[in-house]
Amino acid sequence: MNVQLSSEELDNEDIDKIIEISGANLFACYQCGKCTAGCPTSEFMDIPPHEVIRLLQFGQIEEILCKNTLWICASCITCAVRCPKGVDLSKIMEALRQIFLRKNVNYVHPNEVPNEELQTLPQIALIANFRKFTH
Amino acid sequence: MKNPEHMNRIGVFVCHCGINIASIVDIEAVTKEISKYPGVEFIKDYQYMCSEPGQMIFKEACRSGQIDGIVVASCSPTLHETTFRRASIEAGMNPYRVEIANIREQCSWVHHDEEEKATEKAIDIMKSVIERSRRNESLTEVSLQTIKKVLVIGAGISGMQVALNIANSGVETFLLDRQPSIGGRMAQLSETFPTLDCSQCILTPRMVEVGQNKNITLMTYSEVEEVSGYVGNFNVKIRRKAAYVDWDKCTGCGICYQKCPKTVPSEFEQLIGKRKAIYTPFPQAVPNKVVIDNNNCLYFKTGKCRLCEKACPLGAIDFEQKERIEEIEVGAIVVATGYDLYEKEKIEEYKMGYCEDVLDGLTFERLLSSSGPTQGKLVRPSDGTVPKEIVFIQCVGSRDPDNHLPYCSRICCMYTAKHTMLYKHRVPDGQPYVFYMDIRSGGKNYEEFVQRAIEEDNVLYIRGRVARLYREDDKVVVVGADTLSGKTIVIRADMVVLAMAMRPSGGIEELSKKLKIQVDGNGFLSEAHPKLRPVETLTQGVFVAGCAQAPKDITDTVSQAGAAASKVLELLSNEKLLHDPITSWIDEELCAGCGQCVSQCSYNAIQLDEKKRKAFINEILCQGCGACIVTCPSGAAQQKNFTIKQYYSMIESLV
Ligand SMILES: Cc1cc2nc3c(=O)[nH]c(=O)nc-3n(C[C@H](O)[C@H](O)[C@H](O)COP(=O)(O)OP(=O)(O)OC[C@H]3O[C@@H](n4cnc5c(N)ncnc54)[C@H](O)[C@@H]3O)c2cc1C
Ligand code: SF4
Ligand code: SF4
Ligand code: SF4
């Protein structure tokens, strides 16, 4: 798919929010891939952690929100510890989850989650789901 | 040349080299056998011949008058030939009577598991070297007077720096440039990485220093016409182009160009600014003298005008002036002719996008420069609007072995980062994008500089080459890929800056032929050795500096210029130049005058006397490489102390 880049595209509100929430400088990332290489859960993700940043650099936030990556992330902060450029990717992941949740789509009542799914859902997804009730 | 008298009193020294030789080769057996060999007058073995006591033994034997030729059986001649030759001089013997028989690298080391055979081989090696040695001549080094003057061709920052270093050591220097002013490309730059110093501010004082140095003679608006002679004694004919202005009278007041009615695009401004038909390239020019461009001057074209002549208060305009040839004699020449940019017209797939707003790097420099055509205001040449989306493309023409040039131009990564920064300083709300393949920022504080551009100025680096440019309304559409995300990227840009590859300056081929120096496959001047002799050429007395040798930044250019200057000073510090006498010579009786050797000699040491139909070797230039000897069909070319007779006798001693 072609990506049309322009300053408007890059400057979108959600990106600003991510920067605000995470405190990360998205441009500092030079795509070395060390975060992905060290991430214990990256093999289960639709797109690897470093690509999350790349897409954010391009302003392509929608493309990230529809992927499972942010829910698979275990917030273990391995990436943040190892990043040579001081980019805290775990905070960016959290920021992405916040943004997604605040959009309030896919509202799910915890009591209505079928039992068998409860067994397989990633923890972080469940916790995030509960968080919807708290704000 | 007479056949040398055979020496029949050979002294032989056998070195044990600790256990390196002695543990394999049976030294006692060798000594015994060789002492019986005809002509061997004296033989001695020692643990380390190269050590102080070893050399004492050696010198004593030389002084005894007992021997007239010497063979040292030891390691390779590259290690200790000089050591023993020097020792022989101290002991009053001719050094060219000393020969080395290599029984270490070529014997004990390679035959460490066959001691008997190694011993036999050592004996054979020594016998053959004794045979060669007894036919050696006593030679003396060739010496020649040097002219203590230097010519520097090209007056960019490299040439200026070479000239200053040499002149400040008290040596007279001619600094030549084909442009009316010195300064070169650096004069065109806005600010320089990695410090963002204003280029003019650091360059202009240097230019003034050059202009005022009493040991530097400026020869601008001039070109090298012909070079003859050799190291220490070059004769150079220089074409002083007609400026149509008497420079002795001109003070550069500029009244003439204010009056001149003819305006043309300025080369110094990369054609985005203007100059008159009578002009100086830029206001800080050194020397501050004007020239008339006769291709554009109305008087030269139509026979009418001469307004400048009327305006000049000093009567300096001279429409009758002719170019003239000036001859100078120098001992050394430094070539510092710099670079040009690869032409953007050669990039077919970008052409659809070309318009005034697609610029090369140097043009962008002029747009950024506070003394440039826009006084440093960053606007589009097409309509004067401020570009908000600006794309920089790196490696254009570089690193493209299939279609363009194979090499990395080495500085464009850095100046592109600089360009993005300078752009953001002028247009804070603009968005710069850089298409790159790798970011090559090896240099002190360079990586930090690039990272600063990216982090602080939010420059978006996209990893991939641009495949296509095309126009849409007043935009240039840039199509590239980002190989990091696997996406095709499309940007509608207001301005595109191409980091064009660097090439050697136009005319380098002809100049290199005149100087008899070589260019490499890409047209840059070849150094004598890429690591150990980086500023010398294979032609003695000719040196290189700056981008003429390879693309480099100002820092490296200045360092290399310093190196070239010190090499020149080293050369000229001797009253006389001494030259190894192991050179070729031509046996006139055998020479048929075919001239085949002339074309084979890389050092231009051979000339054919057309009248006599004989070849002659200039001993000063001959490096003793032997190319002529193997070429000569008549066996007329011979090398001193390496004659065919010597080789035959060596072979005979073995069979
Ligand atoms: C867009 C751009 C930006 C740059 N920015 C920077 C920067 O920020 N920092 C940095 O360190 N470097 C920068 N550089 C590199 C810098 O320009 C060079 O390192 C430097 O100018 C090389 O100097 P030079 O003397 O070797 O060559 P030049 O400056 O090219 O000088 C060569 C001189 O020789 C003359 N000449 C050529 N041929 C002949 C001939 N046949 N006869 C007589 N005279 C001749 C020319 O007229 C010229 O005056 C930049 C380069 C480019 C293209
Ligand atoms: S480790 Fe840091 S710099 Fe490297 S790709 Fe990940 S976020 Fe970017
Ligand atoms: S915090 Fe998330 S993205 Fe970072 S290493 Fe851990 S699981 Fe991977
Ligand atoms: S210096 Fe950088 S932009 Fe220039 S050719 Fe080399 S890699 Fe490409």
PDB file of N, CA, C and O in Angstrom, chain A residues 64-90:
ATOM      1  N   ILE A  64      -1.714   0.738  13.381  1.00  0.00           N
ATOM      2  CA  ILE A  64      -1.222   0.028  14.570  1.00  0.00           C
ATOM      3  C   ILE A  64      -2.401  -0.425  15.427  1.00  0.00           C
ATOM      4  O   ILE A  64      -2.423  -1.531  15.950  1.00  0.00           O
ATOM      5  N   LEU A  65      -3.393   0.457  15.534  1.00  0.00           N
ATOM      6  CA  LEU A  65      -4.488   0.182  16.458  1.00  0.00           C
ATOM      7  C   LEU A  65      -5.279  -1.071  16.074  1.00  0.00           C
ATOM      8  O   LEU A  65      -5.909  -1.698  16.915  1.00  0.00           O
ATOM      9  N   CYS A  66      -5.255  -1.436  14.805  1.00  0.00           N
ATOM     10  CA  CYS A  66      -6.020  -2.613  14.395  1.00  0.00           C
ATOM     11  C   CYS A  66      -5.210  -3.897  14.536  1.00  0.00           C
ATOM     12  O   CYS A  66      -5.682  -4.976  14.185  1.00  0.00           O
ATOM     13  N   LYS A  67      -3.968  -3.787  15.034  1.00  0.00           N
ATOM     14  CA  LYS A  67      -3.130  -4.978  15.180  1.00  0.00           C
ATOM     15  C   LYS A  67      -3.160  -5.473  16.630  1.00  0.00           C
ATOM     16  O   LYS A  67      -3.491  -4.721  17.561  1.00  0.00           O
ATOM     17  N   ASN A  68      -2.789  -6.728  16.833  1.00  0.00           N
ATOM     18  CA  ASN A  68      -2.823  -7.288  18.183  1.00  0.00           C
ATOM     19  C   ASN A  68      -1.628  -6.859  19.030  1.00  0.00           C
ATOM     20  O   ASN A  68      -1.601  -7.057  20.235  1.00  0.00           O
ATOM     21  N   THR A  69      -0.629  -6.260  18.368  1.00  0.00           N
ATOM     22  CA  THR A  69       0.650  -5.982  19.026  1.00  0.00           C
ATOM     23  C   THR A  69       0.510  -5.316  20.386  1.00  0.00           C
ATOM     24  O   THR A  69       1.093  -5.752  21.373  1.00  0.00           O
ATOM     25  N   LEU A  70      -0.305  -4.244  20.449  1.00  0.00           N
ATOM     26  CA  LEU A  70      -0.373  -3.516  21.712  1.00  0.00           C
ATOM     27  C   LEU A  70      -0.974  -4.345  22.840  1.00  0.00           C
ATOM     28  O   LEU A  70      -0.707  -4.109  24.007  1.00  0.00           O
ATOM     29  N   TRP A  71      -1.748  -5.356  22.470  1.00  0.00           N
ATOM     30  CA  TRP A  71      -2.379  -6.208  23.506  1.00  0.00           C
ATOM     31  C   TRP A  71      -1.476  -7.367  23.893  1.00  0.00           C
ATOM     32  O   TRP A  71      -1.600  -7.919  24.977  1.00  0.00           O
ATOM     33  N   ILE A  72      -0.596  -7.735  22.995  1.00  0.00           N
ATOM     34  CA  ILE A  72       0.333  -8.824  23.303  1.00  0.00           C
ATOM     35  C   ILE A  72       1.463  -8.311  24.200  1.00  0.00           C
ATOM     36  O   ILE A  72       1.976  -9.021  25.056  1.00  0.00           O
ATOM     37  N   CYS A  73       1.865  -7.054  23.989  1.00  0.00           N
ATOM     38  CA  CYS A  73       2.934  -6.450  24.788  1.00  0.00           C
ATOM     39  C   CYS A  73       2.692  -6.701  26.269  1.00  0.00           C
ATOM     40  O   CYS A  73       1.615  -6.442  26.791  1.00  0.00           O
ATOM     41  N   ALA A  74       3.680  -7.231  26.976  1.00  0.00           N
ATOM     42  CA  ALA A  74       3.519  -7.606  28.386  1.00  0.00           C
ATOM     43  C   ALA A  74       3.999  -6.521  29.336  1.00  0.00           C
ATOM     44  O   ALA A  74       4.079  -6.737  30.541  1.00  0.00           O
ATOM     45  N   SER A  75       4.373  -5.367  28.776  1.00  0.00           N
ATOM     46  CA  SER A  75       4.880  -4.268  29.612  1.00  0.00           C
ATOM     47  C   SER A  75       6.078  -4.686  30.461  1.00  0.00           C
ATOM     48  O   SER A  75       6.250  -4.225  31.574  1.00  0.00           O
ATOM     49  N   CYS A  76       6.891  -5.522  29.903  1.00  0.00           N
ATOM     50  CA  CYS A  76       8.040  -6.007  30.665  1.00  0.00           C
ATOM     51  C   CYS A  76       9.200  -5.023  30.657  1.00  0.00           C
ATOM     52  O   CYS A  76      10.179  -5.195  31.367  1.00  0.00           O
ATOM     53  N   ILE A  77       9.119  -4.017  29.816  1.00  0.00           N
ATOM     54  CA  ILE A  77      10.099  -2.935  29.611  1.00  0.00           C
ATOM     55  C   ILE A  77      11.514  -3.383  29.214  1.00  0.00           C
ATOM     56  O   ILE A  77      12.462  -2.623  29.299  1.00  0.00           O
ATOM     57  N   THR A  78      11.606  -4.589  28.723  1.00  0.00           N
ATOM     58  CA  THR A  78      12.910  -5.017  28.185  1.00  0.00           C
ATOM     59  C   THR A  78      13.363  -4.050  27.086  1.00  0.00           C
ATOM     60  O   THR A  78      14.516  -3.623  27.028  1.00  0.00           O
ATOM     61  N   CYS A  79      12.429  -3.689  26.200  1.00  0.00           N
ATOM     62  CA  CYS A  79      12.769  -2.814  25.067  1.00  0.00           C
ATOM     63  C   CYS A  79      13.305  -1.477  25.561  1.00  0.00           C
ATOM     64  O   CYS A  79      14.310  -0.973  25.067  1.00  0.00           O
ATOM     65  N   ALA A  80      12.631  -0.929  26.566  1.00  0.00           N
ATOM     66  CA  ALA A  80      13.015   0.394  27.063  1.00  0.00           C
ATOM     67  C   ALA A  80      14.412   0.352  27.675  1.00  0.00           C
ATOM     68  O   ALA A  80      15.205   1.277  27.511  1.00  0.00           O
ATOM     69  N   VAL A  81      14.704  -0.739  28.341  1.00  0.00           N
ATOM     70  CA  VAL A  81      16.000  -0.862  28.996  1.00  0.00           C
ATOM     71  C   VAL A  81      17.115  -0.971  27.955  1.00  0.00           C
ATOM     72  O   VAL A  81      18.197  -0.434  28.113  1.00  0.00           O
ATOM     73  N   ARG A  82      16.818  -1.652  26.872  1.00  0.00           N
ATOM     74  CA  ARG A  82      17.880  -1.934  25.907  1.00  0.00           C
ATOM     75  C   ARG A  82      18.025  -0.898  24.804  1.00  0.00           C
ATOM     76  O   ARG A  82      19.024  -0.890  24.101  1.00  0.00           O
ATOM     77  N   CYS A  83      17.034  -0.061  24.589  1.00  0.00           N
ATOM     78  CA  CYS A  83      17.082   0.862  23.445  1.00  0.00           C
ATOM     79  C   CYS A  83      18.296   1.779  23.532  1.00  0.00           C
ATOM     80  O   CYS A  83      18.501   2.462  24.528  1.00  0.00           O
ATOM     81  N   PRO A  84      19.131   1.812  22.461  1.00  0.00           N
ATOM     82  CA  PRO A  84      20.321   2.667  22.497  1.00  0.00           C
ATOM     83  C   PRO A  84      19.990   4.158  22.418  1.00  0.00           C
ATOM     84  O   PRO A  84      20.849   4.986  22.693  1.00  0.00           O
ATOM     85  N   LYS A  85      18.773   4.472  22.026  1.00  0.00           N
ATOM     86  CA  LYS A  85      18.432   5.887  21.865  1.00  0.00           C
ATOM     87  C   LYS A  85      17.492   6.373  22.972  1.00  0.00           C
ATOM     88  O   LYS A  85      16.945   7.461  22.885  1.00  0.00           O
ATOM     89  N   GLY A  86      17.293   5.576  23.975  1.00  0.00           N
ATOM     90  CA  GLY A  86      16.473   6.017  25.105  1.00  0.00           C
ATOM     91  C   GLY A  86      15.005   6.166  24.760  1.00  0.00           C
ATOM     92  O   GLY A  86      14.286   6.945  25.391  1.00  0.00           O
ATOM     93  N   VAL A  87      14.544   5.421  23.759  1.00  0.00           N
ATOM     94  CA  VAL A  87      13.117   5.485  23.427  1.00  0.00           C
ATOM     95  C   VAL A  87      12.390   4.470  24.308  1.00  0.00           C
ATOM     96  O   VAL A  87      12.718   3.286  24.279  1.00  0.00           O
ATOM     97  N   ASP A  88      11.433   4.925  25.099  1.00  0.00           N
ATOM     98  CA  ASP A  88      10.723   3.978  25.969  1.00  0.00           C
ATOM     99  C   ASP A  88       9.520   3.427  25.229  1.00  0.00           C
ATOM    100  O   ASP A  88       8.418   3.962  25.287  1.00  0.00           O
ATOM    101  N   LEU A  89       9.765   2.337  24.530  1.00  0.00           N
ATOM    102  CA  LEU A  89       8.719   1.744  23.702  1.00  0.00           C
ATOM    103  C   LEU A  89       7.586   1.184  24.553  1.00  0.00           C
ATOM    104  O   LEU A  89       6.426   1.203  24.147  1.00  0.00           O
ATOM    105  N   SER A  90       7.900   0.717  25.765  1.00  0.00           N
ATOM    106  CA  SER A  90       6.823   0.156  26.595  1.00  0.00           C
ATOM    107  C   SER A  90       5.826   1.252  26.943  1.00  0.00           C
ATOM    108  O   SER A  90       4.621   1.014  27.011  1.00  0.00           O
TER     109      SER A  90
END
